[in-house]
PDB file of C-alpha atoms in Angstrom:
ATOM      1  CA  UNK D   1     -11.123 -24.001  96.832  1.00  0.00           C
ATOM      2  CA  UNK D   2     -10.857 -24.400  93.061  1.00  0.00           C
ATOM      3  CA  UNK D   3      -8.135 -22.358  91.359  1.00  0.00           C
ATOM      4  CA  UNK D   4      -6.926 -22.241  87.776  1.00  0.00           C
ATOM      5  CA  UNK D   5      -5.608 -25.598  86.539  1.00  0.00           C
ATOM      6  CA  UNK D   6      -1.918 -25.735  85.639  1.00  0.00           C
ATOM      7  CA  UNK D   7      -1.190 -26.693  82.033  1.00  0.00           C
ATOM      8  CA  UNK D   8       2.061 -28.726  81.820  1.00  0.00           C
ATOM      9  CA  UNK D   9       3.712 -26.576  79.156  1.00  0.00           C
ATOM     10  CA  UNK D  10       7.391 -27.203  78.409  1.00  0.00           C
ATOM     11  CA  UNK D  11       8.263 -23.700  77.182  1.00  0.00           C
ATOM     12  CA  UNK D  12       5.723 -21.298  78.738  1.00  0.00           C
ATOM     13  CA  UNK D  13       5.898 -20.181  82.370  1.00  0.00           C
ATOM     14  CA  UNK D  14       2.880 -20.241  84.672  1.00  0.00           C
ATOM     15  CA  UNK D  15       0.346 -21.418  82.080  1.00  0.00           C
ATOM     16  CA  UNK D  16      -3.077 -21.996  83.637  1.00  0.00           C
ATOM     17  CA  UNK D  17      -6.628 -22.722  82.500  1.00  0.00           C
ATOM     18  CA  UNK D  18      -9.233 -20.675  84.378  1.00  0.00           C
ATOM     19  CA  UNK D  19     -11.814 -23.316  83.503  1.00  0.00           C
ATOM     20  CA  UNK D  20     -13.445 -25.011  86.464  1.00  0.00           C
ATOM     21  CA  UNK D  21     -13.213 -22.113  88.931  1.00  0.00           C
ATOM     22  CA  UNK D  22     -16.395 -21.903  90.996  1.00  0.00           C
ATOM     23  CA  UNK D  23     -18.728 -18.974  90.334  1.00  0.00           C
ATOM     24  CA  UNK D  24     -21.230 -19.472  93.103  1.00  0.00           C
ATOM     25  CA  UNK D  25     -23.867 -22.129  93.396  1.00  0.00           C
ATOM     26  CA  UNK D  26     -23.732 -24.695  90.575  1.00  0.00           C
ATOM     27  CA  UNK D  27     -21.792 -22.531  88.106  1.00  0.00           C
ATOM     28  CA  UNK D  28     -18.200 -22.666  86.901  1.00  0.00           C
ATOM     29  CA  UNK D  29     -15.880 -21.097  84.330  1.00  0.00           C
ATOM     30  CA  UNK D  30     -15.985 -23.002  81.050  1.00  0.00           C
ATOM     31  CA  UNK D  31     -12.828 -25.047  80.462  1.00  0.00           C
ATOM     32  CA  UNK D  32     -10.523 -24.708  77.499  1.00  0.00           C
ATOM     33  CA  UNK D  33     -11.399 -21.133  76.487  1.00  0.00           C
ATOM     34  CA  UNK D  34      -9.474 -18.835  78.825  1.00  0.00           C
ATOM     35  CA  UNK D  35      -5.815 -19.175  79.764  1.00  0.00           C
ATOM     36  CA  UNK D  36      -3.248 -17.032  81.597  1.00  0.00           C
ATOM     37  CA  UNK D  37       0.549 -17.241  81.634  1.00  0.00           C
ATOM     38  CA  UNK D  38       3.866 -15.484  81.731  1.00  0.00           C
ATOM     39  CA  UNK D  39       5.491 -14.115  78.576  1.00  0.00           C
ATOM     40  CA  UNK D  40       5.718 -16.278  75.470  1.00  0.00           C
ATOM     41  CA  UNK D  41       9.235 -15.325  74.372  1.00  0.00           C
ATOM     42  CA  UNK D  42      10.434 -18.868  75.050  1.00  0.00           C
ATOM     43  CA  UNK D  43       7.550 -20.687  73.398  1.00  0.00           C
ATOM     44  CA  UNK D  44       8.593 -23.402  70.954  1.00  0.00           C
ATOM     45  CA  UNK D  45       5.348 -24.116  69.078  1.00  0.00           C
ATOM     46  CA  UNK D  46       6.636 -27.224  67.300  1.00  0.00           C
ATOM     47  CA  UNK D  47       7.919 -28.831  70.512  1.00  0.00           C
ATOM     48  CA  UNK D  48       5.387 -27.734  73.106  1.00  0.00           C
ATOM     49  CA  UNK D  49       2.497 -30.109  72.519  1.00  0.00           C
ATOM     50  CA  UNK D  50       0.620 -28.963  75.624  1.00  0.00           C
ATOM     51  CA  UNK D  51       0.356 -25.457  74.199  1.00  0.00           C
ATOM     52  CA  UNK D  52      -0.457 -26.666  70.691  1.00  0.00           C
ATOM     53  CA  UNK D  53      -3.324 -28.746  72.050  1.00  0.00           C
ATOM     54  CA  UNK D  54      -5.056 -25.659  73.460  1.00  0.00           C
ATOM     55  CA  UNK D  55      -5.891 -24.272  70.019  1.00  0.00           C
ATOM     56  CA  UNK D  56      -5.226 -20.672  71.093  1.00  0.00           C
ATOM     57  CA  UNK D  57      -6.727 -18.182  68.642  1.00  0.00           C
ATOM     58  CA  UNK D  58      -5.787 -14.910  70.371  1.00  0.00           C
ATOM     59  CA  UNK D  59      -2.892 -13.892  72.608  1.00  0.00           C
ATOM     60  CA  UNK D  60      -3.449 -10.707  74.632  1.00  0.00           C
ATOM     61  CA  UNK D  61      -0.110  -9.161  75.644  1.00  0.00           C
ATOM     62  CA  UNK D  62      -0.470  -6.859  78.662  1.00  0.00           C
ATOM     63  CA  UNK D  63       3.199  -5.761  78.681  1.00  0.00           C
ATOM     64  CA  UNK D  64       4.840  -2.419  77.910  1.00  0.00           C
ATOM     65  CA  UNK D  65       6.516  -1.596  74.596  1.00  0.00           C
ATOM     66  CA  UNK D  66       9.983  -2.045  76.144  1.00  0.00           C
ATOM     67  CA  UNK D  67       9.095  -5.491  77.459  1.00  0.00           C
ATOM     68  CA  UNK D  68       7.721  -6.532  74.090  1.00  0.00           C
ATOM     69  CA  UNK D  69      10.888  -5.319  72.385  1.00  0.00           C
ATOM     70  CA  UNK D  70      13.244  -7.070  74.834  1.00  0.00           C
ATOM     71  CA  UNK D  71      11.331 -10.357  74.829  1.00  0.00           C
ATOM     72  CA  UNK D  72       8.902 -10.543  71.898  1.00  0.00           C
ATOM     73  CA  UNK D  73       6.189 -13.168  72.036  1.00  0.00           C
ATOM     74  CA  UNK D  74       6.411 -16.308  69.955  1.00  0.00           C
ATOM     75  CA  UNK D  75       2.847 -17.221  69.064  1.00  0.00           C
ATOM     76  CA  UNK D  76       1.091 -20.570  68.932  1.00  0.00           C
ATOM     77  CA  UNK D  77       0.311 -21.700  65.407  1.00  0.00           C
ATOM     78  CA  UNK D  78      -2.506 -19.709  63.807  1.00  0.00           C
ATOM     79  CA  UNK D  79      -2.839 -17.389  66.814  1.00  0.00           C
ATOM     80  CA  UNK D  80      -3.035 -13.617  66.430  1.00  0.00           C
ATOM     81  CA  UNK D  81      -1.587 -11.060  68.838  1.00  0.00           C
ATOM     82  CA  UNK D  82      -3.509  -8.262  70.528  1.00  0.00           C
ATOM     83  CA  UNK D  83      -1.600  -5.684  72.603  1.00  0.00           C
ATOM     84  CA  UNK D  84      -3.306  -4.191  75.671  1.00  0.00           C
ATOM     85  CA  UNK D  85      -0.528  -2.258  77.437  1.00  0.00           C
ATOM     86  CA  UNK D  86      -1.627  -1.851  81.056  1.00  0.00           C
ATOM     87  CA  UNK D  87       1.363   0.176  82.266  1.00  0.00           C
ATOM     88  CA  UNK D  88       2.057   2.281  79.197  1.00  0.00           C
ATOM     89  CA  UNK D  89       1.383   5.392  81.293  1.00  0.00           C
ATOM     90  CA  UNK D  90       3.947   4.175  83.855  1.00  0.00           C
ATOM     91  CA  UNK D  91       6.498   2.034  81.956  1.00  0.00           C
ATOM     92  CA  UNK D  92       9.225   2.211  84.622  1.00  0.00           C
ATOM     93  CA  UNK D  93       7.252   0.679  87.478  1.00  0.00           C
ATOM     94  CA  UNK D  94       8.436  -2.491  89.145  1.00  0.00           C
ATOM     95  CA  UNK D  95       6.304  -5.193  87.446  1.00  0.00           C
ATOM     96  CA  UNK D  96       7.679  -4.080  84.081  1.00  0.00           C
ATOM     97  CA  UNK D  97      11.297  -4.472  85.284  1.00  0.00           C
ATOM     98  CA  UNK D  98      11.372  -7.716  87.272  1.00  0.00           C
ATOM     99  CA  UNK D  99      14.539  -9.225  85.800  1.00  0.00           C
ATOM    100  CA  UNK D 100      16.329  -5.873  85.691  1.00  0.00           C
ATOM    101  CA  UNK D 101      15.677  -5.366  89.396  1.00  0.00           C
ATOM    102  CA  UNK D 102      16.989  -8.829  90.220  1.00  0.00           C
ATOM    103  CA  UNK D 103      20.093  -8.253  88.086  1.00  0.00           C
ATOM    104  CA  UNK D 104      21.493  -5.445  90.276  1.00  0.00           C
ATOM    105  CA  UNK D 105      21.404  -6.115  94.043  1.00  0.00           C
ATOM    106  CA  UNK D 106      22.885  -2.722  94.933  1.00  0.00           C
ATOM    107  CA  UNK D 107      20.355  -0.788  92.845  1.00  0.00           C
ATOM    108  CA  UNK D 108      17.554  -2.985  94.143  1.00  0.00           C
ATOM    109  CA  UNK D 109      18.572  -2.159  97.719  1.00  0.00           C
ATOM    110  CA  UNK D 110      18.645   1.579  96.966  1.00  0.00           C
ATOM    111  CA  UNK D 111      15.300   1.530  95.210  1.00  0.00           C
ATOM    112  CA  UNK D 112      13.448  -1.193  97.048  1.00  0.00           C
ATOM    113  CA  UNK D 113      15.120  -1.826 100.415  1.00  0.00           C
ATOM    114  CA  UNK D 114      13.596  -1.097 103.789  1.00  0.00           C
ATOM    115  CA  UNK D 115      10.134  -2.281 102.842  1.00  0.00           C
ATOM    116  CA  UNK D 116       9.886  -0.037  99.790  1.00  0.00           C
ATOM    117  CA  UNK D 117       9.519  -2.998  97.410  1.00  0.00           C
ATOM    118  CA  UNK D 118       6.110  -3.948  98.761  1.00  0.00           C
ATOM    119  CA  UNK D 119       5.055  -0.293  98.826  1.00  0.00           C
ATOM    120  CA  UNK D 120       6.031   0.176  95.171  1.00  0.00           C
ATOM    121  CA  UNK D 121       4.198  -2.947  94.072  1.00  0.00           C
ATOM    122  CA  UNK D 122       1.130  -1.926  96.064  1.00  0.00           C
ATOM    123  CA  UNK D 123       1.229   1.507  94.432  1.00  0.00           C
ATOM    124  CA  UNK D 124       1.430  -0.154  91.016  1.00  0.00           C
ATOM    125  CA  UNK D 125      -1.735  -2.119  91.758  1.00  0.00           C
ATOM    126  CA  UNK D 126      -3.449   1.167  92.584  1.00  0.00           C
ATOM    127  CA  UNK D 127      -2.290   2.534  89.220  1.00  0.00           C
ATOM    128  CA  UNK D 128      -3.605  -0.573  87.461  1.00  0.00           C
ATOM    129  CA  UNK D 129      -7.068   0.306  88.745  1.00  0.00           C
ATOM    130  CA  UNK D 130      -7.026   4.102  88.564  1.00  0.00           C
ATOM    131  CA  UNK D 131      -4.947   5.132  85.545  1.00  0.00           C
ATOM    132  CA  UNK D 132      -6.742   5.897  82.247  1.00  0.00           C
ATOM    133  CA  UNK D 133      -4.230   3.855  80.270  1.00  0.00           C
ATOM    134  CA  UNK D 134      -4.774   0.780  82.407  1.00  0.00           C
ATOM    135  CA  UNK D 135      -8.544   1.199  82.122  1.00  0.00           C
ATOM    136  CA  UNK D 136      -8.286   1.312  78.323  1.00  0.00           C
ATOM    137  CA  UNK D 137      -6.085  -1.804  78.309  1.00  0.00           C
ATOM    138  CA  UNK D 138      -8.352  -3.828  80.579  1.00  0.00           C
ATOM    139  CA  UNK D 139     -11.421  -2.759  78.613  1.00  0.00           C
ATOM    140  CA  UNK D 140      -9.734  -3.925  75.406  1.00  0.00           C
ATOM    141  CA  UNK D 141      -8.793  -7.212  77.078  1.00  0.00           C
ATOM    142  CA  UNK D 142     -12.351  -7.857  78.257  1.00  0.00           C
ATOM    143  CA  UNK D 143     -13.852  -6.933  74.890  1.00  0.00           C
ATOM    144  CA  UNK D 144     -11.462  -9.369  73.221  1.00  0.00           C
ATOM    145  CA  UNK D 145     -12.401 -12.188  75.589  1.00  0.00           C
ATOM    146  CA  UNK D 146     -16.083 -11.357  75.033  1.00  0.00           C
ATOM    147  CA  UNK D 147     -15.727 -12.030  71.296  1.00  0.00           C
ATOM    148  CA  UNK D 148     -16.556 -15.694  70.646  1.00  0.00           C
ATOM    149  CA  UNK D 149     -14.416 -15.657  67.496  1.00  0.00           C
ATOM    150  CA  UNK D 150     -11.345 -14.697  69.543  1.00  0.00           C
ATOM    151  CA  UNK D 151     -11.492 -17.711  71.857  1.00  0.00           C
ATOM    152  CA  UNK D 152      -9.627 -19.600  73.130  1.00  0.00           C
ATOM    153  CA  UNK D 153      -7.729 -16.598  74.527  1.00  0.00           C
ATOM    154  CA  UNK D 154      -4.381 -16.598  76.317  1.00  0.00           C
ATOM    155  CA  UNK D 155      -3.529 -13.406  78.228  1.00  0.00           C
ATOM    156  CA  UNK D 156      -0.206 -12.663  79.860  1.00  0.00           C
ATOM    157  CA  UNK D 157       2.329 -10.138  81.133  1.00  0.00           C
ATOM    158  CA  UNK D 158       5.953 -10.950  82.045  1.00  0.00           C
ATOM    159  CA  UNK D 159       5.556 -13.333  84.985  1.00  0.00           C
ATOM    160  CA  UNK D 160       1.793 -13.786  84.738  1.00  0.00           C
ATOM    161  CA  UNK D 161       1.184 -12.508  88.261  1.00  0.00           C
ATOM    162  CA  UNK D 162       0.491  -8.753  88.554  1.00  0.00           C
ATOM    163  CA  UNK D 163      -1.143  -7.270  85.441  1.00  0.00           C
ATOM    164  CA  UNK D 164      -2.378 -10.747  84.548  1.00  0.00           C
ATOM    165  CA  UNK D 165      -3.508 -11.314  88.126  1.00  0.00           C
ATOM    166  CA  UNK D 166      -5.728  -8.228  88.140  1.00  0.00           C
ATOM    167  CA  UNK D 167      -7.084  -9.088  84.682  1.00  0.00           C
ATOM    168  CA  UNK D 168      -8.090 -12.535  85.954  1.00  0.00           C
ATOM    169  CA  UNK D 169      -9.538 -11.083  89.156  1.00  0.00           C
ATOM    170  CA  UNK D 170     -11.766  -8.612  87.306  1.00  0.00           C
ATOM    171  CA  UNK D 171     -12.927 -11.206  84.815  1.00  0.00           C
ATOM    172  CA  UNK D 172     -13.713 -13.763  87.512  1.00  0.00           C
ATOM    173  CA  UNK D 173     -15.689 -11.195  89.499  1.00  0.00           C
ATOM    174  CA  UNK D 174     -17.654 -10.216  86.390  1.00  0.00           C
ATOM    175  CA  UNK D 175     -18.512 -13.879  85.906  1.00  0.00           C
ATOM    176  CA  UNK D 176     -19.752 -14.146  89.488  1.00  0.00           C
ATOM    177  CA  UNK D 177     -16.801 -15.385  91.554  1.00  0.00           C
ATOM    178  CA  UNK D 178     -16.637 -14.331  95.187  1.00  0.00           C
ATOM    179  CA  UNK D 179     -13.749 -12.219  96.402  1.00  0.00           C
ATOM    180  CA  UNK D 180     -12.622 -15.192  98.467  1.00  0.00           C
ATOM    181  CA  UNK D 181     -12.387 -17.306  95.315  1.00  0.00           C
ATOM    182  CA  UNK D 182     -10.597 -14.492  93.491  1.00  0.00           C
ATOM    183  CA  UNK D 183      -8.089 -14.137  96.315  1.00  0.00           C
ATOM    184  CA  UNK D 184      -7.367 -17.868  96.361  1.00  0.00           C
ATOM    185  CA  UNK D 185      -6.744 -17.926  92.619  1.00  0.00           C
ATOM    186  CA  UNK D 186      -4.659 -14.735  92.746  1.00  0.00           C
ATOM    187  CA  UNK D 187      -2.279 -16.188  95.342  1.00  0.00           C
ATOM    188  CA  UNK D 188      -2.090 -19.642  93.765  1.00  0.00           C
ATOM    189  CA  UNK D 189       0.466 -18.546  91.145  1.00  0.00           C
ATOM    190  CA  UNK D 190       3.246 -18.033  93.703  1.00  0.00           C
ATOM    191  CA  UNK D 191       4.837 -21.516  93.514  1.00  0.00           C
ATOM    192  CA  UNK D 192       5.089 -21.384  89.705  1.00  0.00           C
ATOM    193  CA  UNK D 193       6.483 -17.848  89.688  1.00  0.00           C
ATOM    194  CA  UNK D 194       9.036 -18.632  92.392  1.00  0.00           C
ATOM    195  CA  UNK D 195      10.205 -21.646  90.382  1.00  0.00           C
ATOM    196  CA  UNK D 196      10.436 -19.645  87.149  1.00  0.00           C
ATOM    197  CA  UNK D 197      12.488 -16.873  88.744  1.00  0.00           C
ATOM    198  CA  UNK D 198      14.597 -19.133  90.984  1.00  0.00           C
ATOM    199  CA  UNK D 199      17.800 -18.818  88.895  1.00  0.00           C
ATOM    200  CA  UNK D 200      17.526 -15.001  88.857  1.00  0.00           C
ATOM    201  CA  UNK D 201      16.774 -14.895  92.582  1.00  0.00           C
ATOM    202  CA  UNK D 202      19.711 -17.180  93.395  1.00  0.00           C
ATOM    203  CA  UNK D 203      22.098 -14.977  91.412  1.00  0.00           C
ATOM    204  CA  UNK D 204      20.636 -11.934  93.156  1.00  0.00           C
ATOM    205  CA  UNK D 205      21.196 -13.516  96.579  1.00  0.00           C
ATOM    206  CA  UNK D 206      24.704 -14.675  95.635  1.00  0.00           C
ATOM    207  CA  UNK D 207      25.473 -11.053  94.794  1.00  0.00           C
ATOM    208  CA  UNK D 208      24.446  -9.917  98.250  1.00  0.00           C
ATOM    209  CA  UNK D 209      20.810  -9.124  97.499  1.00  0.00           C
ATOM    210  CA  UNK D 210      18.254  -8.922 100.299  1.00  0.00           C
ATOM    211  CA  UNK D 211      15.957 -11.998 100.388  1.00  0.00           C
ATOM    212  CA  UNK D 212      13.064  -9.801 101.508  1.00  0.00           C
ATOM    213  CA  UNK D 213      13.452  -7.615  98.415  1.00  0.00           C
ATOM    214  CA  UNK D 214      13.641 -10.662  96.158  1.00  0.00           C
ATOM    215  CA  UNK D 215      10.489 -12.115  97.707  1.00  0.00           C
ATOM    216  CA  UNK D 216       8.559  -8.877  97.234  1.00  0.00           C
ATOM    217  CA  UNK D 217       9.603  -8.772  93.573  1.00  0.00           C
ATOM    218  CA  UNK D 218       8.677 -12.326  92.588  1.00  0.00           C
ATOM    219  CA  UNK D 219       5.621 -12.956  94.767  1.00  0.00           C
ATOM    220  CA  UNK D 220       2.073 -11.729  94.773  1.00  0.00           C
ATOM    221  CA  UNK D 221       0.777 -10.875  98.214  1.00  0.00           C
ATOM    222  CA  UNK D 222      -2.695 -10.488  99.706  1.00  0.00           C
ATOM    223  CA  UNK D 223      -2.045  -6.789 100.249  1.00  0.00           C
ATOM    224  CA  UNK D 224      -1.531  -6.199  96.517  1.00  0.00           C
ATOM    225  CA  UNK D 225      -5.002  -7.472  95.663  1.00  0.00           C
ATOM    226  CA  UNK D 226      -6.487  -5.646  98.663  1.00  0.00           C
ATOM    227  CA  UNK D 227      -5.035  -2.346  97.426  1.00  0.00           C
ATOM    228  CA  UNK D 228      -6.586  -2.866  93.994  1.00  0.00           C
ATOM    229  CA  UNK D 229      -9.970  -3.843  95.418  1.00  0.00           C
ATOM    230  CA  UNK D 230      -9.918  -0.898  97.838  1.00  0.00           C
ATOM    231  CA  UNK D 231      -9.114   1.508  94.993  1.00  0.00           C
ATOM    232  CA  UNK D 232     -11.997   0.065  92.981  1.00  0.00           C
ATOM    233  CA  UNK D 233     -14.400   0.364  95.914  1.00  0.00           C
ATOM    234  CA  UNK D 234     -13.306   3.873  96.887  1.00  0.00           C
ATOM    235  CA  UNK D 235     -13.381   5.360  93.389  1.00  0.00           C
ATOM    236  CA  UNK D 236     -16.369   3.544  91.887  1.00  0.00           C
ATOM    237  CA  UNK D 237     -18.249   1.943  94.769  1.00  0.00           C
ATOM    238  CA  UNK D 238     -17.423  -1.621  93.742  1.00  0.00           C
ATOM    239  CA  UNK D 239     -17.187  -3.863  90.712  1.00  0.00           C
ATOM    240  CA  UNK D 240     -20.302  -2.636  88.916  1.00  0.00           C
ATOM    241  CA  UNK D 241     -19.203   0.998  88.968  1.00  0.00           C
ATOM    242  CA  UNK D 242     -15.652   0.077  87.988  1.00  0.00           C
ATOM    243  CA  UNK D 243     -16.723  -1.993  85.013  1.00  0.00           C
ATOM    244  CA  UNK D 244     -19.411   0.379  83.733  1.00  0.00           C
ATOM    245  CA  UNK D 245     -17.921   3.778  84.595  1.00  0.00           C
ATOM    246  CA  UNK D 246     -14.199   3.134  85.045  1.00  0.00           C
ATOM    247  CA  UNK D 247     -13.710   0.686  82.175  1.00  0.00           C
ATOM    248  CA  UNK D 248     -16.798   1.792  80.207  1.00  0.00           C
ATOM    249  CA  UNK D 249     -17.406  -1.804  79.184  1.00  0.00           C
ATOM    250  CA  UNK D 250     -20.601  -2.095  77.128  1.00  0.00           C
ATOM    251  CA  UNK D 251     -23.477  -4.109  78.552  1.00  0.00           C
ATOM    252  CA  UNK D 252     -23.436  -6.290  75.443  1.00  0.00           C
ATOM    253  CA  UNK D 253     -19.821  -7.301  76.174  1.00  0.00           C
ATOM    254  CA  UNK D 254     -20.751  -8.231  79.739  1.00  0.00           C
ATOM    255  CA  UNK D 255     -23.591 -10.376  78.422  1.00  0.00           C
ATOM    256  CA  UNK D 256     -21.280 -12.136  75.956  1.00  0.00           C
ATOM    257  CA  UNK D 257     -18.713 -12.818  78.682  1.00  0.00           C
ATOM    258  CA  UNK D 258     -21.273 -14.466  80.921  1.00  0.00           C
ATOM    259  CA  UNK D 259     -22.962 -16.366  78.098  1.00  0.00           C
ATOM    260  CA  UNK D 260     -19.712 -17.706  76.698  1.00  0.00           C
ATOM    261  CA  UNK D 261     -17.680 -18.401  79.814  1.00  0.00           C
ATOM    262  CA  UNK D 262     -20.131 -19.591  82.479  1.00  0.00           C
ATOM    263  CA  UNK D 263     -21.481 -23.138  82.580  1.00  0.00           C
ATOM    264  CA  UNK D 264     -23.548 -25.124  85.030  1.00  0.00           C
ATOM    265  CA  UNK D 265     -21.862 -27.726  87.165  1.00  0.00           C
TER     266      UNK D 265
END
């Protein structure tokens, strides 16, 4: 099954082009207009030709204020930044503190041991669907992507897996992707994220950290997406209710998304 294509960036983690993902019979996401990644704090615009070649016009940063302060984005040339803080209502939750959690094995065990890590991440996915702040952020993200003048758009969080993963899932479903396709793309980031966090995980393990806790921190899991989809279905009866009532996304924005991002083939 087609998933987002990896872009061989030298200084950006987990950079992927959603172009080419199947949207049902004879339709696909347009290539070269919609990208996802981890944070851009390490971007070297003059050296990273793969990023420069994308012609990014808008970067949508889904991170909290603390994350943006600790690791501010470095933007591609001529790109503008747009902040859509998904977890501003809940800034201390796990996806906003990945490296901090891996830096202290004892604290990680107290907070996340005994299976609590997966429970906390699952609860965060529920918040990403149900909280008013997250709804406002995802609406702003989708309205930005719907603007032809904003494209190509690159959207990201810290690792490019949780907040970014749900953003991609919602957008792909709006464009017509099946939940099976969405699930495949959601899980496909794991190898890149594991590689990016490998030095932090190794230090965590060397300090006596639990491998199960480390895995729950750096991976996305099928359950995480299932929790988000279940919350969407239970609260709003599915995607249509979520987008129109939960996110309050205007019909005109939905039309522009489909017109600009869906192609035959």
